[in-house]
PDB file of C-alpha atoms and ligand atoms in Angstrom:
ATOM      1  CA  MET A1289     -12.805 -17.075 -11.820  1.00 89.00           C
ATOM      2  CA  LEU A1290     -14.883 -14.564  -9.890  1.00 97.00           C
ATOM      3  CA  THR A1291     -18.527 -13.714 -10.432  1.00 98.00           C
ATOM      4  CA  GLU A1292     -19.531 -10.147 -11.193  1.00 97.00           C
ATOM      5  CA  ALA A1293     -20.944  -9.923  -7.658  1.00 98.00           C
ATOM      6  CA  GLN A1294     -17.592 -10.955  -6.185  1.00 98.00           C
ATOM      7  CA  VAL A1295     -15.711  -8.368  -8.254  1.00 98.00           C
ATOM      8  CA  THR A1296     -18.213  -5.711  -7.162  1.00 98.00           C
ATOM      9  CA  GLN A1297     -17.810  -6.730  -3.550  1.00 97.00           C
ATOM     10  CA  PHE A1298     -14.045  -6.415  -3.838  1.00 98.00           C
ATOM     11  CA  GLN A1299     -14.346  -3.001  -5.478  1.00 97.00           C
ATOM     12  CA  ASN A1300     -16.766  -1.710  -2.841  1.00 97.00           C
ATOM     13  CA  GLN A1301     -15.448  -3.375   0.290  1.00 97.00           C
ATOM     14  CA  GLY A1302     -11.773  -3.853  -0.545  1.00 97.00           C
ATOM     15  CA  PHE A1303     -11.729  -7.525   0.385  1.00 98.00           C
ATOM     16  CA  LEU A1304     -13.128 -10.858  -0.683  1.00 98.00           C
ATOM     17  CA  VAL A1305     -13.004 -14.367   0.771  1.00 98.00           C
ATOM     18  CA  VAL A1306     -12.977 -17.162  -1.806  1.00 98.00           C
ATOM     19  CA  ASP A1307     -13.200 -20.789  -0.698  1.00 98.00           C
ATOM     20  CA  ASP A1308     -11.610 -23.789  -2.415  1.00 98.00           C
ATOM     21  CA  VAL A1309      -9.126 -21.997  -4.640  1.00 98.00           C
ATOM     22  CA  ILE A1310      -5.953 -24.036  -4.226  1.00 98.00           C
ATOM     23  CA  PRO A1311      -6.272 -27.710  -5.262  1.00 98.00           C
ATOM     24  CA  ALA A1312      -5.531 -30.217  -2.479  1.00 98.00           C
ATOM     25  CA  PRO A1313      -2.466 -31.744  -4.227  1.00 98.00           C
ATOM     26  CA  VAL A1314      -0.867 -28.286  -4.470  1.00 98.00           C
ATOM     27  CA  LEU A1315      -1.448 -27.690  -0.748  1.00 98.00           C
ATOM     28  CA  ASP A1316      -0.148 -31.148   0.126  1.00 98.00           C
ATOM     29  CA  ALA A1317       2.999 -30.585  -1.921  1.00 98.00           C
ATOM     30  CA  VAL A1318       3.661 -27.324  -0.059  1.00 98.00           C
ATOM     31  CA  ARG A1319       3.180 -29.077   3.283  1.00 98.00           C
ATOM     32  CA  ALA A1320       5.551 -31.864   2.237  1.00 98.00           C
ATOM     33  CA  GLU A1321       8.174 -29.418   0.966  1.00 98.00           C
ATOM     34  CA  TYR A1322       8.099 -27.482   4.239  1.00 98.00           C
ATOM     35  CA  SER A1323       8.209 -30.674   6.256  1.00 98.00           C
ATOM     36  CA  ASP A1324      11.395 -31.740   4.431  1.00 98.00           C
ATOM     37  CA  LEU A1325      12.859 -28.303   4.952  1.00 98.00           C
ATOM     38  CA  LEU A1326      12.136 -28.373   8.683  1.00 98.00           C
ATOM     39  CA  ASP A1327      13.551 -31.903   8.987  1.00 98.00           C
ATOM     40  CA  LYS A1328      16.853 -30.611   7.606  1.00 98.00           C
ATOM     41  CA  LEU A1329      16.883 -27.518   9.816  1.00 98.00           C
ATOM     42  CA  TYR A1330      16.003 -29.591  12.847  1.00 98.00           C
ATOM     43  CA  GLU A1331      18.692 -32.144  12.132  1.00 98.00           C
ATOM     44  CA  SER A1332      21.363 -29.461  12.025  1.00 98.00           C
ATOM     45  CA  TRP A1333      20.094 -27.900  15.276  1.00 98.00           C
ATOM     46  CA  GLN A1334      20.067 -31.332  16.859  1.00 98.00           C
ATOM     47  CA  THR A1335      23.646 -31.937  15.737  1.00 98.00           C
ATOM     48  CA  GLU A1336      24.583 -28.652  17.390  1.00 98.00           C
ATOM     49  CA  GLY A1337      22.865 -29.866  20.580  1.00 98.00           C
ATOM     50  CA  ARG A1338      20.375 -27.019  20.535  1.00 98.00           C
ATOM     51  CA  VAL A1339      17.123 -29.029  20.334  1.00 98.00           C
ATOM     52  CA  PRO A1340      15.921 -32.354  21.807  1.00 98.00           C
ATOM     53  CA  ASP A1341      15.922 -35.589  19.815  1.00 98.00           C
ATOM     54  CA  GLY A1342      13.327 -35.231  17.046  1.00 97.00           C
ATOM     55  CA  THR A1343      12.886 -38.904  16.131  1.00 97.00           C
ATOM     56  CA  ASP A1344       9.262 -39.135  17.242  1.00 96.00           C
ATOM     57  CA  MET A1345       8.315 -35.567  16.417  1.00 98.00           C
ATOM     58  CA  ASP A1346       6.020 -34.417  13.643  1.00 98.00           C
ATOM     59  CA  PHE A1347       6.234 -31.067  11.826  1.00 98.00           C
ATOM     60  CA  TRP A1348       4.352 -29.191  14.528  1.00 98.00           C
ATOM     61  CA  ASP A1349       6.358 -30.750  17.374  1.00 98.00           C
ATOM     62  CA  LYS A1350       9.580 -29.727  15.652  1.00 98.00           C
ATOM     63  CA  LEU A1351       8.329 -26.177  15.137  1.00 98.00           C
ATOM     64  CA  SER A1352       7.419 -25.950  18.838  1.00 98.00           C
ATOM     65  CA  ALA A1353      10.654 -27.498  20.095  1.00 98.00           C
ATOM     66  CA  SER A1354      12.883 -25.327  17.923  1.00 98.00           C
ATOM     67  CA  TYR A1355      10.963 -22.140  18.720  1.00 98.00           C
ATOM     68  CA  ALA A1356      11.242 -22.928  22.460  1.00 97.00           C
ATOM     69  CA  ALA A1357      14.986 -23.486  21.994  1.00 98.00           C
ATOM     70  CA  GLY A1358      15.399 -20.123  20.264  1.00 97.00           C
ATOM     71  CA  CYS A1359      16.166 -21.661  16.851  1.00 97.00           C
ATOM     72  CA  ASP A1360      14.644 -19.494  14.142  1.00 96.00           C
ATOM     73  CA  TRP A1361      12.764 -21.272  11.409  1.00 96.00           C
ATOM     74  CA  PHE A1362      10.950 -18.198  10.137  1.00 97.00           C
ATOM     75  CA  GLN A1363      13.653 -16.720   7.917  1.00 97.00           C
ATOM     76  CA  PRO A1364      14.833 -20.074   6.496  1.00 98.00           C
ATOM     77  CA  MET A1365      11.200 -20.767   5.560  1.00 98.00           C
ATOM     78  CA  ASP A1366      10.361 -17.330   4.255  1.00 98.00           C
ATOM     79  CA  ILE A1367       9.944 -16.599   0.561  1.00 98.00           C
ATOM     80  CA  SER A1368      11.619 -13.225   0.812  1.00 98.00           C
ATOM     81  CA  LEU A1369      14.666 -11.415   2.060  1.00 98.00           C
ATOM     82  CA  PRO A1370      14.249  -9.704   5.439  1.00 95.00           C
ATOM     83  CA  GLY A1371      13.400  -6.043   5.900  1.00 93.00           C
ATOM     84  CA  GLY A1372      16.466  -5.482   8.075  1.00 92.00           C
ATOM     85  CA  GLU A1373      20.144  -5.637   7.144  1.00 94.00           C
ATOM     86  CA  ILE A1374      20.750  -8.297   4.510  1.00 97.00           C
ATOM     87  CA  ASP A1375      23.496 -10.764   5.233  1.00 95.00           C
ATOM     88  CA  ALA A1376      25.268 -12.698   2.449  1.00 96.00           C
ATOM     89  CA  HIS A1377      24.260 -15.954   4.182  1.00 97.00           C
ATOM     90  CA  CYS A1378      20.663 -15.061   4.957  1.00 97.00           C
ATOM     91  CA  PRO A1379      18.564 -18.228   4.444  1.00 98.00           C
ATOM     92  CA  MET A1380      15.313 -18.231   2.436  1.00 98.00           C
ATOM     93  CA  HIS A1381      13.159 -20.930   0.905  1.00 98.00           C
ATOM     94  CA  PHE A1382      12.308 -21.270  -2.773  1.00 98.00           C
ATOM     95  CA  GLY A1383      11.175 -24.671  -4.000  1.00 98.00           C
ATOM     96  CA  PRO A1384       8.976 -26.249  -6.669  1.00 98.00           C
ATOM     97  CA  ALA A1385       5.885 -26.657  -4.477  1.00 98.00           C
ATOM     98  CA  ILE A1386       5.745 -23.101  -3.194  1.00 98.00           C
ATOM     99  CA  PHE A1387       6.447 -21.845  -6.735  1.00 98.00           C
ATOM    100  CA  ASP A1388       3.469 -23.892  -7.971  1.00 98.00           C
ATOM    101  CA  LEU A1389       1.338 -22.164  -5.365  1.00 98.00           C
ATOM    102  CA  VAL A1390       2.497 -18.678  -6.396  1.00 98.00           C
ATOM    103  CA  VAL A1391       1.674 -19.358 -10.066  1.00 98.00           C
ATOM    104  CA  GLN A1392      -1.435 -21.518  -9.426  1.00 98.00           C
ATOM    105  CA  SER A1393      -3.691 -21.009 -12.421  1.00 98.00           C
ATOM    106  CA  ARG A1394      -6.872 -20.935 -10.313  1.00 98.00           C
ATOM    107  CA  LEU A1395      -5.346 -18.200  -8.179  1.00 98.00           C
ATOM    108  CA  LEU A1396      -4.108 -16.240 -11.196  1.00 98.00           C
ATOM    109  CA  ASP A1397      -7.569 -16.565 -12.808  1.00 98.00           C
ATOM    110  CA  ILE A1398      -8.984 -14.759  -9.775  1.00 98.00           C
ATOM    111  CA  VAL A1399      -6.246 -12.139  -9.783  1.00 98.00           C
ATOM    112  CA  GLU A1400      -6.853 -11.622 -13.510  1.00 98.00           C
ATOM    113  CA  CYS A1401     -10.493 -10.721 -12.753  1.00 98.00           C
ATOM    114  CA  LEU A1402      -9.197  -7.916 -10.505  1.00 98.00           C
ATOM    115  CA  LEU A1403      -6.023  -6.718 -12.248  1.00 98.00           C
ATOM    116  CA  GLY A1404      -6.344  -7.791 -15.865  1.00 98.00           C
ATOM    117  CA  PRO A1405      -4.207 -10.250 -17.827  1.00 98.00           C
ATOM    118  CA  GLU A1406      -0.677  -8.861 -17.316  1.00 98.00           C
ATOM    119  CA  ILE A1407       0.240 -10.066 -13.846  1.00 98.00           C
ATOM    120  CA  THR A1408       3.522  -9.718 -11.985  1.00 98.00           C
ATOM    121  CA  SER A1409       4.334 -11.715  -8.868  1.00 98.00           C
ATOM    122  CA  ASN A1410       5.151  -8.947  -6.388  1.00 98.00           C
ATOM    123  CA  PRO A1411       8.137  -9.598  -4.083  1.00 98.00           C
ATOM    124  CA  ILE A1412       6.293  -8.532  -0.902  1.00 98.00           C
ATOM    125  CA  GLN A1413       5.397 -12.054   0.167  1.00 98.00           C
ATOM    126  CA  HIS A1414       5.753 -14.080   3.337  1.00 98.00           C
ATOM    127  CA  VAL A1415       5.122 -17.355   5.065  1.00 98.00           C
ATOM    128  CA  ARG A1416       3.375 -17.024   8.429  1.00 98.00           C
ATOM    129  CA  ILE A1417       3.359 -20.026  10.707  1.00 98.00           C
ATOM    130  CA  LYS A1418       1.944 -18.820  13.992  1.00 98.00           C
ATOM    131  CA  PRO A1419       2.311 -20.797  17.212  1.00 98.00           C
ATOM    132  CA  PRO A1420      -0.465 -20.875  19.817  1.00 98.00           C
ATOM    133  CA  SER A1421      -0.145 -17.692  21.925  1.00 96.00           C
ATOM    134  CA  PRO A1422       0.971 -19.482  25.138  1.00 95.00           C
ATOM    135  CA  GLN A1423       4.024 -20.827  23.273  1.00 96.00           C
ATOM    136  CA  LEU A1424       5.193 -17.358  22.221  1.00 97.00           C
ATOM    137  CA  ALA A1425       8.204 -15.769  23.865  1.00 95.00           C
ATOM    138  CA  ALA A1426       7.247 -12.783  26.014  1.00 94.00           C
ATOM    139  CA  ASP A1427       9.200 -10.439  23.722  1.00 95.00           C
ATOM    140  CA  GLU A1428       7.879 -11.877  20.422  1.00 95.00           C
ATOM    141  CA  VAL A1429       6.736  -9.004  18.177  1.00 95.00           C
ATOM    142  CA  ARG A1430       7.225 -10.311  14.622  1.00 93.00           C
ATOM    143  CA  ALA A1431       4.071 -10.078  12.529  1.00 94.00           C
ATOM    144  CA  HIS A1432       5.038 -13.364  10.892  1.00 95.00           C
ATOM    145  CA  ILE A1433       4.889 -15.213  14.209  1.00 96.00           C
ATOM    146  CA  THR A1434       2.497 -13.346  16.520  1.00 95.00           C
ATOM    147  CA  SER A1435      -0.631 -11.350  15.674  1.00 96.00           C
ATOM    148  CA  THR A1436      -0.388  -8.608  13.069  1.00 97.00           C
ATOM    149  CA  ASP A1437      -1.238  -4.993  13.902  1.00 97.00           C
ATOM    150  CA  TRP A1438      -3.616  -2.868  11.827  1.00 97.00           C
ATOM    151  CA  HIS A1439      -2.124  -1.681   8.555  1.00 97.00           C
ATOM    152  CA  GLN A1440      -2.782  -1.126   4.887  1.00 97.00           C
ATOM    153  CA  ASP A1441      -0.579  -3.097   2.518  1.00 97.00           C
ATOM    154  CA  ARG A1442       0.151   0.123   0.613  1.00 97.00           C
ATOM    155  CA  GLY A1443       1.919   1.194   3.795  1.00 96.00           C
ATOM    156  CA  VAL A1444       4.507  -1.584   3.674  1.00 95.00           C
ATOM    157  CA  GLY A1445       5.902  -0.682   0.256  1.00 96.00           C
ATOM    158  CA  HIS A1446       7.815   2.285  -1.102  1.00 97.00           C
ATOM    159  CA  GLU A1447       6.061   5.496  -2.254  1.00 97.00           C
ATOM    160  CA  ASP A1448       6.798   4.793  -5.908  1.00 97.00           C
ATOM    161  CA  ALA A1449       4.148   2.054  -5.795  1.00 98.00           C
ATOM    162  CA  ASP A1450       1.426   4.225  -4.260  1.00 97.00           C
ATOM    163  CA  THR A1451      -0.613   4.123  -7.470  1.00 97.00           C
ATOM    164  CA  THR A1452       0.320   0.584  -8.463  1.00 98.00           C
ATOM    165  CA  ASP A1453      -2.617  -1.714  -9.135  1.00 98.00           C
ATOM    166  CA  MET A1454      -1.958  -4.474  -6.669  1.00 98.00           C
ATOM    167  CA  VAL A1455      -3.838  -7.187  -4.841  1.00 98.00           C
ATOM    168  CA  THR A1456      -2.887  -9.261  -1.800  1.00 98.00           C
ATOM    169  CA  ALA A1457      -3.794 -12.947  -1.862  1.00 98.00           C
ATOM    170  CA  TRP A1458      -3.670 -14.473   1.623  1.00 98.00           C
ATOM    171  CA  VAL A1459      -3.674 -18.228   1.186  1.00 98.00           C
ATOM    172  CA  ALA A1460      -4.756 -20.453   4.081  1.00 98.00           C
ATOM    173  CA  ILE A1461      -2.627 -23.601   4.446  1.00 98.00           C
ATOM    174  CA  THR A1462      -4.353 -24.557   7.710  1.00 98.00           C
ATOM    175  CA  ASP A1463      -7.909 -23.406   8.307  1.00 98.00           C
ATOM    176  CA  GLY A1464      -7.926 -19.787   9.455  1.00 98.00           C
ATOM    177  CA  THR A1465     -10.446 -19.409  12.286  1.00 98.00           C
ATOM    178  CA  VAL A1466     -11.430 -16.731  14.779  1.00 98.00           C
ATOM    179  CA  GLU A1467      -9.857 -18.903  17.434  1.00 98.00           C
ATOM    180  CA  ASN A1468      -6.525 -19.517  15.708  1.00 98.00           C
ATOM    181  CA  GLY A1469      -5.933 -15.963  14.519  1.00 98.00           C
ATOM    182  CA  CYS A1470      -7.529 -15.435  11.126  1.00 98.00           C
ATOM    183  CA  LEU A1471      -7.463 -12.002   9.527  1.00 98.00           C
ATOM    184  CA  GLN A1472      -9.839  -9.192  10.385  1.00 98.00           C
ATOM    185  CA  VAL A1473     -10.730  -6.213   8.250  1.00 98.00           C
ATOM    186  CA  VAL A1474     -12.432  -2.838   8.499  1.00 97.00           C
ATOM    187  CA  PRO A1475     -14.650  -3.119   5.422  1.00 97.00           C
ATOM    188  CA  GLY A1476     -14.214  -0.388   2.825  1.00 96.00           C
ATOM    189  CA  ILE A1477     -11.361   1.046   0.819  1.00 94.00           C
ATOM    190  CA  ASP A1478      -9.879   4.000   2.679  1.00 82.00           C
ATOM    191  CA  ASP A1479      -9.640   7.298   0.752  1.00 86.00           C
ATOM    192  CA  GLY A1480      -5.878   7.137   0.813  1.00 93.00           C
ATOM    193  CA  LEU A1481      -2.907   5.890   2.691  1.00 96.00           C
ATOM    194  CA  LEU A1482      -3.222   6.411   6.445  1.00 96.00           C
ATOM    195  CA  PRO A1483      -0.103   7.412   8.405  1.00 95.00           C
ATOM    196  CA  HIS A1484       1.759   4.407   9.766  1.00 97.00           C
ATOM    197  CA  CYS A1485       4.329   4.252  12.539  1.00 95.00           C
ATOM    198  CA  PRO A1486       7.327   1.973  12.870  1.00 91.00           C
ATOM    199  CA  GLN A1487       6.538   1.019  16.440  1.00 83.00           C
ATOM    200  CA  VAL A1488       6.421  -2.602  17.535  1.00 85.00           C
ATOM    201  CA  GLN A1489       5.318  -3.461  14.010  1.00 92.00           C
ATOM    202  CA  THR A1490       4.664  -1.042  11.170  1.00 93.00           C
ATOM    203  CA  ALA A1491       1.081  -0.141  12.003  1.00 95.00           C
ATOM    204  CA  ILE A1492      -1.511   2.567  11.406  1.00 95.00           C
ATOM    205  CA  ALA A1493      -0.767   5.560  13.635  1.00 94.00           C
ATOM    206  CA  PRO A1494      -2.674   5.646  16.932  1.00 86.00           C
ATOM    207  CA  ALA A1495      -6.201   7.111  16.648  1.00 90.00           C
ATOM    208  CA  HIS A1496      -6.154   7.103  12.830  1.00 94.00           C
ATOM    209  CA  LEU A1497      -8.395   4.055  12.502  1.00 95.00           C
ATOM    210  CA  ASP A1498     -11.787   3.222  13.966  1.00 95.00           C
ATOM    211  CA  THR A1499     -11.931  -0.562  14.307  1.00 96.00           C
ATOM    212  CA  SER A1500     -15.468  -0.721  15.706  1.00 97.00           C
ATOM    213  CA  SER A1501     -16.809  -2.147  12.427  1.00 97.00           C
ATOM    214  CA  ALA A1502     -14.018  -4.760  12.098  1.00 98.00           C
ATOM    215  CA  VAL A1503     -15.087  -8.214  10.962  1.00 98.00           C
ATOM    216  CA  PRO A1504     -13.097 -11.475  11.153  1.00 98.00           C
ATOM    217  CA  LEU A1505     -12.445 -13.371   7.917  1.00 98.00           C
ATOM    218  CA  PRO A1506     -12.355 -17.105   8.637  1.00 98.00           C
ATOM    219  CA  VAL A1507     -11.459 -19.275   5.649  1.00 98.00           C
ATOM    220  CA  ASN A1508     -10.782 -22.969   5.185  1.00 98.00           C
ATOM    221  CA  ALA A1509      -7.426 -24.392   4.117  1.00 98.00           C
ATOM    222  CA  GLY A1510      -7.075 -23.850   0.379  1.00 98.00           C
ATOM    223  CA  GLY A1511      -9.228 -20.731   0.470  1.00 98.00           C
ATOM    224  CA  VAL A1512      -7.941 -17.253  -0.217  1.00 98.00           C
ATOM    225  CA  VAL A1513      -8.590 -13.793   1.227  1.00 98.00           C
ATOM    226  CA  LEU A1514      -8.054 -10.996  -1.288  1.00 98.00           C
ATOM    227  CA  PHE A1515      -7.229  -7.458  -0.220  1.00 98.00           C
ATOM    228  CA  HIS A1516      -7.110  -4.104  -1.951  1.00 98.00           C
ATOM    229  CA  PRO A1517      -3.891  -2.310  -0.847  1.00 98.00           C
ATOM    230  CA  LEU A1518      -5.851   0.459   0.903  1.00 97.00           C
ATOM    231  CA  VAL A1519      -8.073  -1.742   3.060  1.00 97.00           C
ATOM    232  CA  SER A1520      -7.145  -1.744   6.772  1.00 97.00           C
ATOM    233  CA  HIS A1521      -6.576  -5.198   8.180  1.00 98.00           C
ATOM    234  CA  ALA A1522      -4.891  -7.059  11.025  1.00 98.00           C
ATOM    235  CA  SER A1523      -4.876 -10.562  12.424  1.00 98.00           C
ATOM    236  CA  LEU A1524      -6.411 -11.916  15.579  1.00 98.00           C
ATOM    237  CA  PRO A1525      -4.186 -13.660  18.149  1.00 97.00           C
ATOM    238  CA  ASN A1526      -3.873 -17.426  17.942  1.00 98.00           C
ATOM    239  CA  ARG A1527      -5.848 -18.575  20.985  1.00 98.00           C
ATOM    240  CA  SER A1528      -6.105 -22.174  19.798  1.00 98.00           C
ATOM    241  CA  ASP A1529      -3.760 -24.993  20.760  1.00 97.00           C
ATOM    242  CA  ARG A1530      -2.499 -25.462  17.172  1.00 98.00           C
ATOM    243  CA  PHE A1531      -0.383 -23.566  14.681  1.00 98.00           C
ATOM    244  CA  ARG A1532      -1.970 -21.256  12.084  1.00 98.00           C
ATOM    245  CA  TRP A1533      -0.226 -21.306   8.708  1.00 98.00           C
ATOM    246  CA  SER A1534      -0.701 -18.979   5.741  1.00 98.00           C
ATOM    247  CA  PHE A1535       1.198 -17.410   2.866  1.00 98.00           C
ATOM    248  CA  ASP A1536       0.558 -13.843   1.833  1.00 98.00           C
ATOM    249  CA  LEU A1537       1.291 -13.345  -1.834  1.00 98.00           C
ATOM    250  CA  ARG A1538       0.888 -10.183  -3.851  1.00 98.00           C
ATOM    251  CA  TYR A1539       0.404  -9.431  -7.489  1.00 99.00           C
ATOM    252  CA  ASN A1540       0.563  -6.184  -9.444  1.00 98.00           C
ATOM    253  CA  VAL A1541      -0.006  -5.062 -12.994  1.00 98.00           C
ATOM    254  CA  THR A1542       3.171  -5.771 -14.949  1.00 98.00           C
ATOM    255  CA  GLY A1543       5.331  -2.730 -15.586  1.00 98.00           C
ATOM    256  CA  GLN A1544       4.217  -0.836 -12.480  1.00 98.00           C
ATOM    257  CA  PRO A1545       6.535  -0.347  -9.453  1.00 98.00           C
ATOM    258  CA  THR A1546       6.277  -3.200  -6.954  1.00 98.00           C
ATOM    259  CA  GLY A1547       7.008  -1.151  -3.831  1.00 98.00           C
ATOM    260  CA  ARG A1548      10.212  -3.141  -3.306  1.00 97.00           C
ATOM    261  CA  ASP A1549      11.954  -2.823  -6.616  1.00 95.00           C
ATOM    262  CA  HIS A1550      15.265  -3.871  -5.052  1.00 96.00           C
ATOM    263  CA  PHE A1551      13.707  -7.337  -4.621  1.00 98.00           C
ATOM    264  CA  PRO A1552      12.953  -9.573  -7.622  1.00 98.00           C
ATOM    265  CA  SER A1553       9.563  -9.841  -9.290  1.00 98.00           C
ATOM    266  CA  PHE A1554       8.505 -11.879 -12.300  1.00 98.00           C
ATOM    267  CA  ALA A1555       5.750 -12.193 -14.872  1.00 98.00           C
ATOM    268  CA  ALA A1556       3.351 -14.796 -13.483  1.00 98.00           C
ATOM    269  CA  ARG A1557       0.865 -14.434 -16.334  1.00 98.00           C
ATOM    270  CA  SER A1558       0.906 -12.583 -19.608  1.00 98.00           C
ATOM    271  CA  ARG A1559      -1.812 -13.021 -22.194  1.00 98.00           C
ATOM    272  CA  ALA A1560       0.033 -10.589 -24.493  1.00 98.00           C
ATOM    273  CA  ALA A1561       3.419 -12.307 -24.278  1.00 98.00           C
ATOM    274  CA  PRO A1562       3.098 -15.770 -22.698  1.00 98.00           C
ATOM    275  CA  GLU A1563       6.755 -16.463 -23.438  1.00 98.00           C
ATOM    276  CA  THR A1564       7.691 -13.900 -20.751  1.00 98.00           C
ATOM    277  CA  GLU A1565       6.002 -15.943 -17.988  1.00 98.00           C
ATOM    278  CA  LEU A1566       8.403 -17.544 -15.537  1.00 98.00           C
ATOM    279  CA  ARG A1567       7.828 -21.278 -15.474  1.00 97.00           C
ATOM    280  CA  ASP A1568      10.955 -22.634 -13.770  1.00 98.00           C
ATOM    281  CA  TRP A1569      11.155 -22.450  -9.977  1.00 98.00           C
ATOM    282  CA  ARG A1570      14.954 -22.676 -10.147  1.00 98.00           C
ATOM    283  CA  VAL A1571      15.139 -19.350 -11.957  1.00 98.00           C
ATOM    284  CA  TRP A1572      12.924 -17.845  -9.249  1.00 98.00           C
ATOM    285  CA  ARG A1573      15.238 -19.202  -6.543  1.00 98.00           C
ATOM    286  CA  ASP A1574      18.324 -18.005  -8.372  1.00 98.00           C
ATOM    287  CA  VAL A1575      17.127 -14.415  -8.818  1.00 98.00           C
ATOM    288  CA  TRP A1576      16.370 -14.170  -5.100  1.00 98.00           C
ATOM    289  CA  PHE A1577      19.786 -15.483  -4.114  1.00 98.00           C
ATOM    290  CA  ALA A1578      21.430 -13.176  -6.642  1.00 98.00           C
ATOM    291  CA  ALA A1579      19.481 -10.268  -5.088  1.00 98.00           C
ATOM    292  CA  ARG A1580      20.740 -11.328  -1.658  1.00 98.00           C
ATOM    293  CA  ASP A1581      24.353 -11.234  -2.858  1.00 97.00           C
ATOM    294  CA  ARG A1582      23.877  -7.884  -4.546  1.00 97.00           C
ATOM    295  CA  LEU A1583      22.087  -6.294  -1.565  1.00 97.00           C
ATOM    296  CA  ALA A1584      24.462  -7.706   1.061  1.00 97.00           C
ATOM    297  CA  ALA A1585      27.269  -5.835  -0.645  1.00 96.00           C
ATOM    298  CA  LYS A1586      25.426  -2.487  -0.587  1.00 93.00           C
ATOM    299  CA  SER A1587      24.216  -0.159   2.124  1.00 93.00           C
ATOM    300  CA  HIS A1588      20.863  -1.109   3.603  1.00 94.00           C
ATOM    301  CA  ILE A1589      17.671  -0.071   1.782  1.00 92.00           C
ATOM    302  CA  PRO A1590      14.840   0.436   4.307  1.00 90.00           C
ATOM    303  CA  ILE A1591      11.626  -1.279   3.201  1.00 90.00           C
ATOM    304  CA  HIS A1592       9.305   1.162   4.980  1.00 90.00           C
ATOM    305  CA  ARG A1593       8.993   4.918   4.630  1.00 92.00           C
ATOM    306  CA  TRP A1594       7.679   5.768   8.089  1.00 95.00           C
ATOM    307  CA  ASP A1595       9.398   7.937  10.687  1.00 91.00           C
ATOM    308  CA  ALA A1596       9.022   7.070  14.372  1.00 91.00           C
ATOM    309  CA  ASP A1597       9.697  10.723  15.234  1.00 91.00           C
ATOM    310  CA  SER A1598       6.763  11.989  13.213  1.00 93.00           C
ATOM    311  CA  PRO A1599       4.188  13.839  15.391  1.00 92.00           C
ATOM    312  CA  VAL A1600       1.409  11.299  14.550  1.00 93.00           C
ATOM    313  CA  CYS A1601       3.538   8.580  16.153  1.00 93.00           C
ATOM    314  CA  ALA A1602       3.953  10.358  19.491  1.00 85.00           C
TER     315      ALA A1602
HETATM  316  O1  AKG B1852      -1.373 -13.189   8.270  1.00 80.23           O
HETATM  317  C1  AKG B1852      -1.238 -12.161   8.918  1.00 80.23           C
HETATM  318  O2  AKG B1852      -1.100 -12.153  10.128  1.00 80.23           O
HETATM  319  C2  AKG B1852      -1.214 -10.824   8.254  1.00 80.23           C
HETATM  320  C3  AKG B1852      -1.256 -10.909   6.776  1.00 80.23           C
HETATM  321  C4  AKG B1852      -1.326  -9.592   6.095  1.00 80.23           C
HETATM  322  O3  AKG B1852      -1.259  -8.539   6.653  1.00 80.23           O
HETATM  323  C5  AKG B1852      -1.458  -9.620   4.643  1.00 80.23           C
HETATM  324  O4  AKG B1852      -1.634 -10.712   4.086  1.00 80.23           O
HETATM  325  O5  AKG B1852      -1.379  -8.561   4.026  1.00 80.23           O
HETATM  326 FE1  FE2 B1853      -1.201  -6.932   5.227  1.00 80.23          FE
END
């Protein structure tokens, strides 16, 4: 639950940091689920002779070794389809522990204070496990791996969701610190959607944002940063010697466009019709894999609306 002061802060500033939201056992279960997943990925890469022997390696060692070997763990660990062409074999991860996080009652209680009691789990959601900067490949540009450029979350969905009541919940799995690349924000809800450009990442067009008032948003593991979809934010680079791990989840008022309606969403909470809430992680997994099959057979649907040739992007 949020206090009135916290709700007011969110409404005025467009963001809010809340400590100690996710219970430790829920976090630990997510860590264990991802560790099992990486063990399996690593084993298959080792069998293919692509990575060194992992016998004495922990989770972080395996992430480092596979990244250095050019083996991609991001997409197999992500809780979404990619924005690019969708392949019928594209890996994703949906399991019981990450589902428990997405529908965590303490998290939904907070979201309910901001959106009301009819809450849909929005499909714009990602895992971000970010290596220390020196480990990054020189050509690494992915916002899920390296630092994230300035953007508004409204800008990463389709136009039909421009008036959707939505909130981003950025959940820290490791502590997020200034050193390891926590988020930063320009406080205040912008009047509207700023122009974005599909350059290295989809980011606010050059000279359309003054970042001089930007503030970093450190938060401990288990804490959550909440964002209004029109607040401008980015992440700092990871200058520490450890990985930084977060999930960004989004929720919107049920019945409104999600901004990626070709991806699956589900009722996470409904006070009016509790029987419509999704409670089984296997159904969640199955709808995503069914969406993959359906989308792989169709022509590509771009996830962003922005045009690199637009004059603001010059
Ligand atoms: O974690 C990051 O680097 C960026 C996250 C973000 O932009 C978001 O949660 O909306
Ligand atoms: Fe964002």
